[in-house]
Amino acid sequence: MSGIGLDVDREALFAIEQMNKAYARCLDDDRLEEWPDFFLDDARYLIQSRENRDAGLHGYILYFENRAMMRDRVKSLRIANYYNLHTDRHLIANVDIVGESEGVYDARANYAVIQTDAEGHSELFSAGEYVDRIEFRDGVPKFRERLVLLDTSNIVGLLAVPL
Amino acid sequence: MTETASSAGRIGSRSNSGGLVWPAEGWSRVPFELFCDPEIHALEDERLFRGPHWSYVGLEIELPEAGDYTTCYVGATPVVLVRDEGGVLRGFVNRCAHRGAEVVRKPRGNARGFTCIYHNWSYDRAGQVTGVPWEKGRGGVGGYDASFDKSRHRMQPLRVASWAGVVFGTFSDDAPPLEDYLGPAIRERLSAVFARPMMLTGYQRHTIRANWKLLYENSRDFYHAPQLHKFFGAFGIVQPDQAARAEMWHEGTHCLLTIYQDPGAPKPRIRLEEPRVAAFRTALPDNIAISIVGIFPNCLFTLIGSAFSIRQFRPKAPDRFEVHYTYFTYADDPECLREHLFQNNQFGPAGYVAMEDAEVVEKLQARIALGAEKGASLVAMDGTDTTPDRVDHMVSEANLRAMWKGYARFMGFAPPKGGTAKPVAERPDR
Ligand SMILES: [Fe+2]
């Protein structure tokens, strides 16, 4: 029965599920300043289309390889950039641990982000998968890497707020 | 569209030919109809994308081997670009010569030939029919009659030509030679940038719910850059008074925008914690920080530091187009790839200095779509004249006016009557 993951590390999975819920709430509540805290200092946050991934190409829409770059993103969104007025709703499902080695967990999750514009219209903005590497610090899971793998490789409008 | 009594009062009223008469104020006014009208949209496909112009269709580095192919669009027309067994690049319309079905189904790949799934007509790499099932009948019945000659059937060819590894295509026999079409300044810039080996780093698709010309115009709009894009200013990266110039070609519709390094830029109050995102180590022996090259009608190069990209415009409707990005950088210096990954955060649909453009043109489109026939945009910074070949500072919209004048000419629209537009100076000899 291990093929369907019944032997999963339940404690770790619970912690990772809770982290994903907190991550979604953080972004949906527009508490962007707290978003880098889900990551280790030298963690990578990447957004890449499945099309590029499958072709073995970099093609990152965003490429951050430390927490400073994440803080820069948030600062720029706050003080410099104009983007579509909207609210996000992250729906994260199928959170699972698919591997573990020396305390680094490989985790996956599906996501969908519904955006609602300033006039109240909601649309599916992005669908895809989180491909994560996670480590625990004092019992708290932190991202070593979060790769947002876009099924929605054709971005409609623009992508300002992290997925 | 037929002329009606009410159309006489419109800003850009129609002639009987289905064209559009430019506002009398001249090239400093751009009628909103140009961005909304389905007939103008259809006419653009005929006169621009299928007319005597060259459209960007790919980079040679995407097709290194025989049989490598990519697909894209020339205006509304889906095309395939292939390298044949002799190494020659071939282009054809991705539409079966039999019933019009899609033949090449994957965006890119490698193939010996192509087969339409509908009735299994097969094609060689140049799009020529090579096989027709049941051509001579089956079991002694049916089949095509003796007059049918499959060698006379093929997918519609696209003429292709390349400069410095950049591939263009045209459906028209009247397009000038590609070298003349690009002009000396763009030729030189592309040659300089592509003098070293390049590597493909990825693709990006982007849908913008606006008319394609709004972004094409935006890319040469000096005026908006420091006003709208606050990223550079907020982090002290580029100052608005920095030296810049615009050089035009092809009746003002191409534009090579050059912005120079500014060593004397004031120190910013706020810094990026990770300066590599906007560190422009110019990879060339000149002090050019940014080149933006608009090649009419369908592409824009952004050549900045080590983060190179080309955007192919794919109009879908008057109020919707797609931008297909191809990213590339130098292959002979691993540091260039590192820089490219950092710097590319500035560009594309999530880019620090790009996201505002999509936001602005989408919201602009939504406003002008309401009563488009009543309005026109004002392009009168630095006078009302058009400067046919260059502008030497950033405080000008002359390069936009030059573009609209060329666009109107290529579309066959009558020039403004009367008004205040001054005659355009002849292009000086080069
Ligand atoms: Fe812009």
mmCIF file of N, CA, C and O in Angstrom, chain B residues 123-211:
data_model
loop_
_atom_site.group_PDB
_atom_site.id
_atom_site.type_symbol
_atom_site.label_atom_id
_atom_site.label_comp_id
_atom_site.label_asym_id
_atom_site.label_seq_id
_atom_site.Cartn_x
_atom_site.Cartn_y
_atom_site.Cartn_z
ATOM 1 N N TYR B 123 3.908 15.478 -46.215
ATOM 2 C CA TYR B 123 4.654 16.618 -46.754
ATOM 3 C C TYR B 123 6.133 16.473 -46.449
ATOM 4 O O TYR B 123 6.500 15.900 -45.414
ATOM 5 N N ASP B 124 6.967 17.029 -47.306
ATOM 6 C CA ASP B 124 8.388 17.097 -46.973
ATOM 7 C C ASP B 124 8.652 18.342 -46.117
ATOM 8 O O ASP B 124 7.730 19.073 -45.751
ATOM 9 N N ARG B 125 9.930 18.564 -45.811
ATOM 10 C CA ARG B 125 10.270 19.658 -44.890
ATOM 11 C C ARG B 125 10.009 21.039 -45.477
ATOM 12 O O ARG B 125 10.015 22.027 -44.750
ATOM 13 N N ALA B 126 9.812 21.099 -46.782
ATOM 14 C CA ALA B 126 9.522 22.402 -47.389
ATOM 15 C C ALA B 126 8.025 22.633 -47.534
ATOM 16 O O ALA B 126 7.595 23.681 -48.030
ATOM 17 N N GLY B 127 7.220 21.646 -47.099
ATOM 18 C CA GLY B 127 5.779 21.819 -47.181
ATOM 19 C C GLY B 127 5.170 21.319 -48.479
ATOM 20 O O GLY B 127 3.992 21.551 -48.762
ATOM 21 N N GLN B 128 5.977 20.603 -49.276
ATOM 22 C CA GLN B 128 5.516 20.049 -50.556
ATOM 23 C C GLN B 128 4.826 18.699 -50.306
ATOM 24 O O GLN B 128 5.332 17.885 -49.532
ATOM 25 N N VAL B 129 3.673 18.455 -50.962
ATOM 26 C CA VAL B 129 2.984 17.174 -50.799
ATOM 27 C C VAL B 129 3.855 16.046 -51.335
ATOM 28 O O VAL B 129 4.386 16.128 -52.450
ATOM 29 N N THR B 130 3.994 14.988 -50.533
ATOM 30 C CA THR B 130 4.770 13.827 -50.981
ATOM 31 C C THR B 130 3.922 12.560 -51.016
ATOM 32 O O THR B 130 4.285 11.600 -51.680
ATOM 33 N N GLY B 131 2.822 12.528 -50.308
ATOM 34 C CA GLY B 131 2.014 11.319 -50.280
ATOM 35 C C GLY B 131 0.543 11.630 -50.096
ATOM 36 O O GLY B 131 0.189 12.500 -49.289
ATOM 37 N N VAL B 132 -0.307 10.929 -50.883
ATOM 38 C CA VAL B 132 -1.750 11.108 -50.799
ATOM 39 C C VAL B 132 -2.388 9.716 -50.722
ATOM 40 O O VAL B 132 -2.332 8.960 -51.690
ATOM 41 N N PRO B 133 -2.952 9.313 -49.582
ATOM 42 C CA PRO B 133 -3.581 7.994 -49.481
ATOM 43 C C PRO B 133 -4.677 7.813 -50.532
ATOM 44 O O PRO B 133 -5.428 8.752 -50.825
ATOM 45 N N TRP B 134 -4.748 6.607 -51.102
ATOM 46 C CA TRP B 134 -5.748 6.234 -52.101
ATOM 47 C C TRP B 134 -5.689 7.141 -53.329
ATOM 48 O O TRP B 134 -6.693 7.365 -54.005
ATOM 49 N N GLU B 135 -4.502 7.656 -53.580
ATOM 50 C CA GLU B 135 -4.355 8.576 -54.720
ATOM 51 C C GLU B 135 -4.860 7.924 -56.006
ATOM 52 O O GLU B 135 -5.548 8.553 -56.812
ATOM 53 N N LYS B 136 -4.474 6.643 -56.216
ATOM 54 C CA LYS B 136 -4.857 5.941 -57.457
ATOM 55 C C LYS B 136 -6.072 5.050 -57.234
ATOM 56 O O LYS B 136 -6.331 4.129 -58.004
ATOM 57 N N GLY B 137 -6.784 5.264 -56.119
ATOM 58 C CA GLY B 137 -7.945 4.430 -55.831
ATOM 59 C C GLY B 137 -7.569 3.243 -54.968
ATOM 60 O O GLY B 137 -6.414 3.075 -54.569
ATOM 61 N N ARG B 138 -8.592 2.447 -54.657
ATOM 62 C CA ARG B 138 -8.368 1.304 -53.772
ATOM 63 C C ARG B 138 -9.281 0.174 -54.232
ATOM 64 O O ARG B 138 -10.475 0.390 -54.451
ATOM 65 N N GLY B 139 -8.684 -0.985 -54.423
ATOM 66 C CA GLY B 139 -9.457 -2.128 -54.919
ATOM 67 C C GLY B 139 -10.057 -1.845 -56.284
ATOM 68 O O GLY B 139 -11.163 -2.291 -56.610
ATOM 69 N N GLY B 140 -9.356 -1.026 -57.065
ATOM 70 C CA GLY B 140 -9.808 -0.778 -58.429
ATOM 71 C C GLY B 140 -10.889 0.286 -58.559
ATOM 72 O O GLY B 140 -11.380 0.536 -59.667
ATOM 73 N N VAL B 141 -11.270 0.897 -57.447
ATOM 74 C CA VAL B 141 -12.295 1.951 -57.567
ATOM 75 C C VAL B 141 -11.779 3.258 -56.964
ATOM 76 O O VAL B 141 -10.876 3.260 -56.130
ATOM 77 N N GLY B 142 -12.408 4.341 -57.381
ATOM 78 C CA GLY B 142 -12.168 5.647 -56.774
ATOM 79 C C GLY B 142 -10.784 6.202 -57.075
ATOM 80 O O GLY B 142 -10.166 5.893 -58.096
ATOM 81 N N GLY B 143 -10.336 7.024 -56.186
ATOM 82 C CA GLY B 143 -9.046 7.674 -56.372
ATOM 83 C C GLY B 143 -9.185 8.958 -57.178
ATOM 84 O O GLY B 143 -10.270 9.326 -57.633
ATOM 85 N N TYR B 144 -8.088 9.660 -57.284
ATOM 86 C CA TYR B 144 -8.085 10.902 -58.057
ATOM 87 C C TYR B 144 -7.948 10.578 -59.534
ATOM 88 O O TYR B 144 -7.353 9.553 -59.906
ATOM 89 N N ASP B 145 -8.483 11.417 -60.402
ATOM 90 C CA ASP B 145 -8.367 11.141 -61.843
ATOM 91 C C ASP B 145 -6.997 11.576 -62.356
ATOM 92 O O ASP B 145 -6.175 12.122 -61.609
ATOM 93 N N ALA B 146 -6.753 11.345 -63.614
ATOM 94 C CA ALA B 146 -5.422 11.538 -64.189
ATOM 95 C C ALA B 146 -4.949 12.987 -64.121
ATOM 96 O O ALA B 146 -3.754 13.260 -64.190
ATOM 97 N N SER B 147 -5.911 13.907 -63.994
ATOM 98 C CA SER B 147 -5.509 15.322 -63.975
ATOM 99 C C SER B 147 -4.869 15.713 -62.637
ATOM 100 O O SER B 147 -4.295 16.783 -62.511
ATOM 101 N N PHE B 148 -5.012 14.852 -61.632
ATOM 102 C CA PHE B 148 -4.483 15.198 -60.306
ATOM 103 C C PHE B 148 -2.978 14.969 -60.263
ATOM 104 O O PHE B 148 -2.502 13.875 -60.576
ATOM 105 N N ASP B 149 -2.237 16.003 -59.924
ATOM 106 C CA ASP B 149 -0.782 15.904 -59.855
ATOM 107 C C ASP B 149 -0.363 16.404 -58.475
ATOM 108 O O ASP B 149 -0.387 17.609 -58.212
ATOM 109 N N LYS B 150 -0.002 15.468 -57.610
ATOM 110 C CA LYS B 150 0.267 15.897 -56.227
ATOM 111 C C LYS B 150 1.459 16.831 -56.117
ATOM 112 O O LYS B 150 1.561 17.610 -55.177
ATOM 113 N N SER B 151 2.351 16.778 -57.129
ATOM 114 C CA SER B 151 3.511 17.669 -57.063
ATOM 115 C C SER B 151 3.101 19.135 -57.229
ATOM 116 O O SER B 151 3.899 20.040 -56.993
ATOM 117 N N ARG B 152 1.850 19.338 -57.632
ATOM 118 C CA ARG B 152 1.387 20.724 -57.777
ATOM 119 C C ARG B 152 0.668 21.217 -56.521
ATOM 120 O O ARG B 152 0.084 22.301 -56.516
ATOM 121 N N HIS B 153 0.709 20.404 -55.472
ATOM 122 C CA HIS B 153 0.042 20.811 -54.234
ATOM 123 C C HIS B 153 1.069 20.959 -53.122
ATOM 124 O O HIS B 153 1.949 20.110 -52.977
ATOM 125 N N ARG B 154 0.927 22.001 -52.368
ATOM 126 C CA ARG B 154 1.839 22.225 -51.254
ATOM 127 C C ARG B 154 1.185 23.182 -50.266
ATOM 128 O O ARG B 154 0.221 23.877 -50.597
ATOM 129 N N MET B 155 1.718 23.183 -49.039
ATOM 130 C CA MET B 155 1.278 24.214 -48.101
ATOM 131 C C MET B 155 1.880 25.531 -48.575
ATOM 132 O O MET B 155 2.997 25.564 -49.103
ATOM 133 N N GLN B 156 1.126 26.605 -48.402
ATOM 134 C CA GLN B 156 1.536 27.896 -48.970
ATOM 135 C C GLN B 156 2.917 28.301 -48.444
ATOM 136 O O GLN B 156 3.131 28.341 -47.230
ATOM 137 N N PRO B 157 3.863 28.583 -49.330
ATOM 138 C CA PRO B 157 5.203 28.926 -48.850
ATOM 139 C C PRO B 157 5.283 30.352 -48.292
ATOM 140 O O PRO B 157 4.510 31.233 -48.672
ATOM 141 N N LEU B 158 6.216 30.517 -47.396
ATOM 142 C CA LEU B 158 6.554 31.832 -46.843
ATOM 143 C C LEU B 158 8.001 32.075 -47.246
ATOM 144 O O LEU B 158 8.868 31.233 -47.011
ATOM 145 N N ARG B 159 8.270 33.217 -47.879
ATOM 146 C CA ARG B 159 9.674 33.548 -48.187
ATOM 147 C C ARG B 159 10.399 33.844 -46.898
ATOM 148 O O ARG B 159 9.898 34.623 -46.079
ATOM 149 N N VAL B 160 11.574 33.254 -46.705
ATOM 150 C CA VAL B 160 12.317 33.581 -45.485
ATOM 151 C C VAL B 160 13.720 34.090 -45.818
ATOM 152 O O VAL B 160 14.284 33.760 -46.864
ATOM 153 N N ALA B 161 14.234 34.905 -44.928
ATOM 154 C CA ALA B 161 15.593 35.434 -45.072
ATOM 155 C C ALA B 161 16.081 35.765 -43.668
ATOM 156 O O ALA B 161 15.275 36.013 -42.768
ATOM 157 N N SER B 162 17.397 35.739 -43.460
ATOM 158 C CA SER B 162 17.866 36.092 -42.122
ATOM 159 C C SER B 162 19.009 37.089 -42.171
ATOM 160 O O SER B 162 19.722 37.225 -43.178
ATOM 161 N N TRP B 163 19.128 37.814 -41.078
ATOM 162 C CA TRP B 163 20.213 38.763 -40.869
ATOM 163 C C TRP B 163 20.776 38.529 -39.473
ATOM 164 O O TRP B 163 20.028 38.572 -38.501
ATOM 165 N N ALA B 164 22.075 38.266 -39.382
ATOM 166 C CA ALA B 164 22.758 38.056 -38.090
ATOM 167 C C ALA B 164 22.076 36.968 -37.257
ATOM 168 O O ALA B 164 22.048 37.051 -36.036
ATOM 169 N N GLY B 165 21.483 35.982 -37.927
ATOM 170 C CA GLY B 165 20.859 34.879 -37.196
ATOM 171 C C GLY B 165 19.409 35.126 -36.819
ATOM 172 O O GLY B 165 18.793 34.301 -36.149
ATOM 173 N N VAL B 166 18.869 36.263 -37.235
ATOM 174 C CA VAL B 166 17.467 36.583 -36.962
ATOM 175 C C VAL B 166 16.681 36.346 -38.253
ATOM 176 O O VAL B 166 17.051 36.862 -39.304
ATOM 177 N N VAL B 167 15.613 35.552 -38.141
ATOM 178 C CA VAL B 167 14.914 35.083 -39.332
ATOM 179 C C VAL B 167 13.588 35.826 -39.500
ATOM 180 O O VAL B 167 12.824 35.974 -38.540
ATOM 181 N N PHE B 168 13.368 36.272 -40.726
ATOM 182 C CA PHE B 168 12.146 36.993 -41.061
ATOM 183 C C PHE B 168 11.454 36.288 -42.220
ATOM 184 O O PHE B 168 12.091 35.576 -43.006
ATOM 185 N N GLY B 169 10.153 36.505 -42.332
ATOM 186 C CA GLY B 169 9.400 35.914 -43.430
ATOM 187 C C GLY B 169 8.424 36.910 -44.016
ATOM 188 O O GLY B 169 7.998 37.853 -43.339
ATOM 189 N N THR B 170 8.097 36.704 -45.284
ATOM 190 C CA THR B 170 7.089 37.551 -45.929
ATOM 191 C C THR B 170 6.304 36.724 -46.944
ATOM 192 O O THR B 170 6.849 35.794 -47.556
ATOM 193 N N PHE B 171 5.025 37.065 -47.105
ATOM 194 C CA PHE B 171 4.199 36.419 -48.118
ATOM 195 C C PHE B 171 4.221 37.190 -49.433
ATOM 196 O O PHE B 171 3.656 36.758 -50.417
ATOM 197 N N SER B 172 4.857 38.374 -49.406
ATOM 198 C CA SER B 172 4.767 39.267 -50.554
ATOM 199 C C SER B 172 6.028 39.215 -51.409
ATOM 200 O O SER B 172 7.149 39.218 -50.889
ATOM 201 N N ASP B 173 5.833 39.207 -52.703
ATOM 202 C CA ASP B 173 6.981 39.301 -53.613
ATOM 203 C C ASP B 173 7.473 40.739 -53.725
ATOM 204 O O ASP B 173 8.541 40.993 -54.288
ATOM 205 N N ASP B 174 6.692 41.676 -53.216
ATOM 206 C CA ASP B 174 7.055 43.090 -53.327
ATOM 207 C C ASP B 174 7.860 43.606 -52.142
ATOM 208 O O ASP B 174 8.227 44.784 -52.109
ATOM 209 N N ALA B 175 8.100 42.740 -51.136
ATOM 210 C CA ALA B 175 8.912 43.200 -50.007
ATOM 211 C C ALA B 175 10.327 43.466 -50.512
ATOM 212 O O ALA B 175 10.866 42.699 -51.305
ATOM 213 N N PRO B 176 10.953 44.558 -50.063
ATOM 214 C CA PRO B 176 12.328 44.840 -50.495
ATOM 215 C C PRO B 176 13.280 43.786 -49.920
ATOM 216 O O PRO B 176 12.913 43.048 -49.017
ATOM 217 N N PRO B 177 14.520 43.711 -50.435
ATOM 218 C CA PRO B 177 15.487 42.799 -49.812
ATOM 219 C C PRO B 177 15.584 43.081 -48.315
ATOM 220 O O PRO B 177 15.516 44.245 -47.892
ATOM 221 N N LEU B 178 15.742 42.014 -47.521
ATOM 222 C CA LEU B 178 15.716 42.165 -46.062
ATOM 223 C C LEU B 178 16.716 43.206 -45.570
ATOM 224 O O LEU B 178 16.419 43.984 -44.662
ATOM 225 N N GLU B 179 17.901 43.243 -46.173
ATOM 226 C CA GLU B 179 18.923 44.200 -45.724
ATOM 227 C C GLU B 179 18.431 45.639 -45.847
ATOM 228 O O GLU B 179 18.629 46.461 -44.958
ATOM 229 N N ASP B 180 17.797 45.924 -46.976
ATOM 230 C CA ASP B 180 17.267 47.273 -47.171
ATOM 231 C C ASP B 180 16.116 47.537 -46.210
ATOM 232 O O ASP B 180 15.922 48.656 -45.726
ATOM 233 N N TYR B 181 15.350 46.492 -45.992
ATOM 234 C CA TYR B 181 14.177 46.622 -45.121
ATOM 235 C C TYR B 181 14.583 46.996 -43.703
ATOM 236 O O TYR B 181 13.963 47.833 -43.066
ATOM 237 N N LEU B 182 15.664 46.368 -43.201
ATOM 238 C CA LEU B 182 16.097 46.633 -41.827
ATOM 239 C C LEU B 182 16.767 47.992 -41.698
ATOM 240 O O LEU B 182 16.646 48.653 -40.663
ATOM 241 N N GLY B 183 17.491 48.401 -42.727
ATOM 242 C CA GLY B 183 18.184 49.684 -42.682
ATOM 243 C C GLY B 183 19.510 49.591 -41.954
ATOM 244 O O GLY B 183 19.742 48.652 -41.178
ATOM 245 N N PRO B 184 20.399 50.590 -42.167
ATOM 246 C CA PRO B 184 21.774 50.485 -41.656
ATOM 247 C C PRO B 184 21.890 50.456 -40.140
ATOM 248 O O PRO B 184 22.701 49.688 -39.606
ATOM 249 N N ALA B 185 21.113 51.252 -39.417
ATOM 250 C CA ALA B 185 21.302 51.329 -37.964
ATOM 251 C C ALA B 185 20.900 50.014 -37.291
ATOM 252 O O ALA B 185 21.623 49.503 -36.424
ATOM 253 N N ILE B 186 19.773 49.464 -37.686
ATOM 254 C CA ILE B 186 19.312 48.205 -37.079
ATOM 255 C C ILE B 186 20.221 47.054 -37.505
ATOM 256 O O ILE B 186 20.572 46.200 -36.692
ATOM 257 N N ARG B 187 20.631 47.074 -38.781
ATOM 258 C CA ARG B 187 21.564 46.038 -39.236
ATOM 259 C C ARG B 187 22.826 46.033 -38.379
ATOM 260 O O ARG B 187 23.283 44.991 -37.905
ATOM 261 N N GLU B 188 23.373 47.231 -38.160
ATOM 262 C CA GLU B 188 24.610 47.334 -37.381
ATOM 263 C C GLU B 188 24.422 46.868 -35.949
ATOM 264 O O GLU B 188 25.270 46.180 -35.386
ATOM 265 N N ARG B 189 23.302 47.262 -35.352
ATOM 266 C CA ARG B 189 23.066 46.887 -33.954
ATOM 267 C C ARG B 189 22.906 45.375 -33.818
ATOM 268 O O ARG B 189 23.484 44.754 -32.929
ATOM 269 N N LEU B 190 22.126 44.783 -34.709
ATOM 270 C CA LEU B 190 21.936 43.326 -34.650
ATOM 271 C C LEU B 190 23.251 42.603 -34.906
ATOM 272 O O LEU B 190 23.582 41.626 -34.228
ATOM 273 N N SER B 191 24.018 43.103 -35.859
ATOM 274 C CA SER B 191 25.311 42.460 -36.138
ATOM 275 C C SER B 191 26.233 42.541 -34.935
ATOM 276 O O SER B 191 26.932 41.577 -34.613
ATOM 277 N N ALA B 192 26.237 43.696 -34.262
ATOM 278 C CA ALA B 192 27.120 43.861 -33.102
ATOM 279 C C ALA B 192 26.702 42.926 -31.977
ATOM 280 O O ALA B 192 27.539 42.275 -31.347
ATOM 281 N N VAL B 193 25.418 42.845 -31.720
ATOM 282 C CA VAL B 193 24.935 42.014 -30.615
ATOM 283 C C VAL B 193 25.128 40.539 -30.919
ATOM 284 O O VAL B 193 25.524 39.752 -30.057
ATOM 285 N N PHE B 194 24.848 40.158 -32.153
ATOM 286 C CA PHE B 194 24.916 38.738 -32.513
ATOM 287 C C PHE B 194 26.313 38.314 -33.013
ATOM 288 O O PHE B 194 26.456 37.244 -33.589
ATOM 289 N N ALA B 195 27.322 39.155 -32.766
ATOM 290 C CA ALA B 195 28.662 38.804 -33.240
ATOM 291 C C ALA B 195 29.244 37.625 -32.464
ATOM 292 O O ALA B 195 30.144 36.951 -32.936
ATOM 293 N N ARG B 196 28.717 37.406 -31.253
ATOM 294 C CA ARG B 196 29.178 36.273 -30.440
ATOM 295 C C ARG B 196 28.105 35.180 -30.441
ATOM 296 O O ARG B 196 26.933 35.465 -30.664
ATOM 297 N N PRO B 197 28.513 33.921 -30.168
ATOM 298 C CA PRO B 197 27.516 32.840 -30.191
ATOM 299 C C PRO B 197 26.450 33.017 -29.105
ATOM 300 O O PRO B 197 26.763 33.432 -27.992
ATOM 301 N N MET B 198 25.240 32.716 -29.464
ATOM 302 C CA MET B 198 24.104 32.897 -28.560
ATOM 303 C C MET B 198 23.533 31.555 -28.140
ATOM 304 O O MET B 198 23.573 30.591 -28.898
ATOM 305 N N MET B 199 22.954 31.526 -26.939
ATOM 306 C CA MET B 199 22.200 30.350 -26.515
ATOM 307 C C MET B 199 20.758 30.751 -26.211
ATOM 308 O O MET B 199 20.489 31.825 -25.688
ATOM 309 N N LEU B 200 19.862 29.861 -26.585
ATOM 310 C CA LEU B 200 18.446 30.036 -26.303
ATOM 311 C C LEU B 200 18.216 29.729 -24.827
ATOM 312 O O LEU B 200 18.702 28.724 -24.323
ATOM 313 N N THR B 201 17.492 30.599 -24.127
ATOM 314 C CA THR B 201 17.265 30.318 -22.708
ATOM 315 C C THR B 201 15.802 30.086 -22.355
ATOM 316 O O THR B 201 15.517 29.681 -21.231
ATOM 317 N N GLY B 202 14.890 30.347 -23.285
ATOM 318 C CA GLY B 202 13.503 30.022 -22.952
ATOM 319 C C GLY B 202 12.493 30.837 -23.730
ATOM 320 O O GLY B 202 12.852 31.686 -24.561
ATOM 321 N N TYR B 203 11.243 30.520 -23.437
ATOM 322 C CA TYR B 203 10.125 31.188 -24.103
ATOM 323 C C TYR B 203 9.150 31.688 -23.056
ATOM 324 O O TYR B 203 9.133 31.221 -21.925
ATOM 325 N N GLN B 204 8.324 32.615 -23.441
ATOM 326 C CA GLN B 204 7.248 33.070 -22.563
ATOM 327 C C GLN B 204 6.075 33.504 -23.420
ATOM 328 O O GLN B 204 6.273 34.165 -24.445
ATOM 329 N N ARG B 205 4.895 33.120 -23.003
ATOM 330 C CA ARG B 205 3.672 33.544 -23.703
ATOM 331 C C ARG B 205 2.918 34.536 -22.836
ATOM 332 O O ARG B 205 2.857 34.378 -21.614
ATOM 333 N N HIS B 206 2.346 35.519 -23.484
ATOM 334 C CA HIS B 206 1.715 36.615 -22.750
ATOM 335 C C HIS B 206 0.524 37.092 -23.558
ATOM 336 O O HIS B 206 0.670 37.388 -24.751
ATOM 337 N N THR B 207 -0.627 37.132 -22.940
ATOM 338 C CA THR B 207 -1.830 37.654 -23.586
ATOM 339 C C THR B 207 -2.143 39.028 -23.014
ATOM 340 O O THR B 207 -2.179 39.188 -21.786
ATOM 341 N N ILE B 208 -2.326 39.987 -23.897
ATOM 342 C CA ILE B 208 -2.665 41.341 -23.461
ATOM 343 C C ILE B 208 -3.990 41.726 -24.104
ATOM 344 O O ILE B 208 -4.146 41.613 -25.329
ATOM 345 N N ARG B 209 -4.928 42.147 -23.280
ATOM 346 C CA ARG B 209 -6.274 42.456 -23.764
ATOM 347 C C ARG B 209 -6.325 43.910 -24.240
ATOM 348 O O ARG B 209 -6.948 44.775 -23.617
ATOM 349 N N ALA B 210 -5.603 44.135 -25.317
ATOM 350 C CA ALA B 210 -5.523 45.476 -25.897
ATOM 351 C C ALA B 210 -5.107 45.321 -27.354
ATOM 352 O O ALA B 210 -4.761 44.228 -27.805
ATOM 353 N N ASN B 211 -5.138 46.429 -28.076
ATOM 354 C CA ASN B 211 -4.699 46.409 -29.466
ATOM 355 C C ASN B 211 -3.165 46.330 -29.513
ATOM 356 O O ASN B 211 -2.470 47.023 -28.768
#
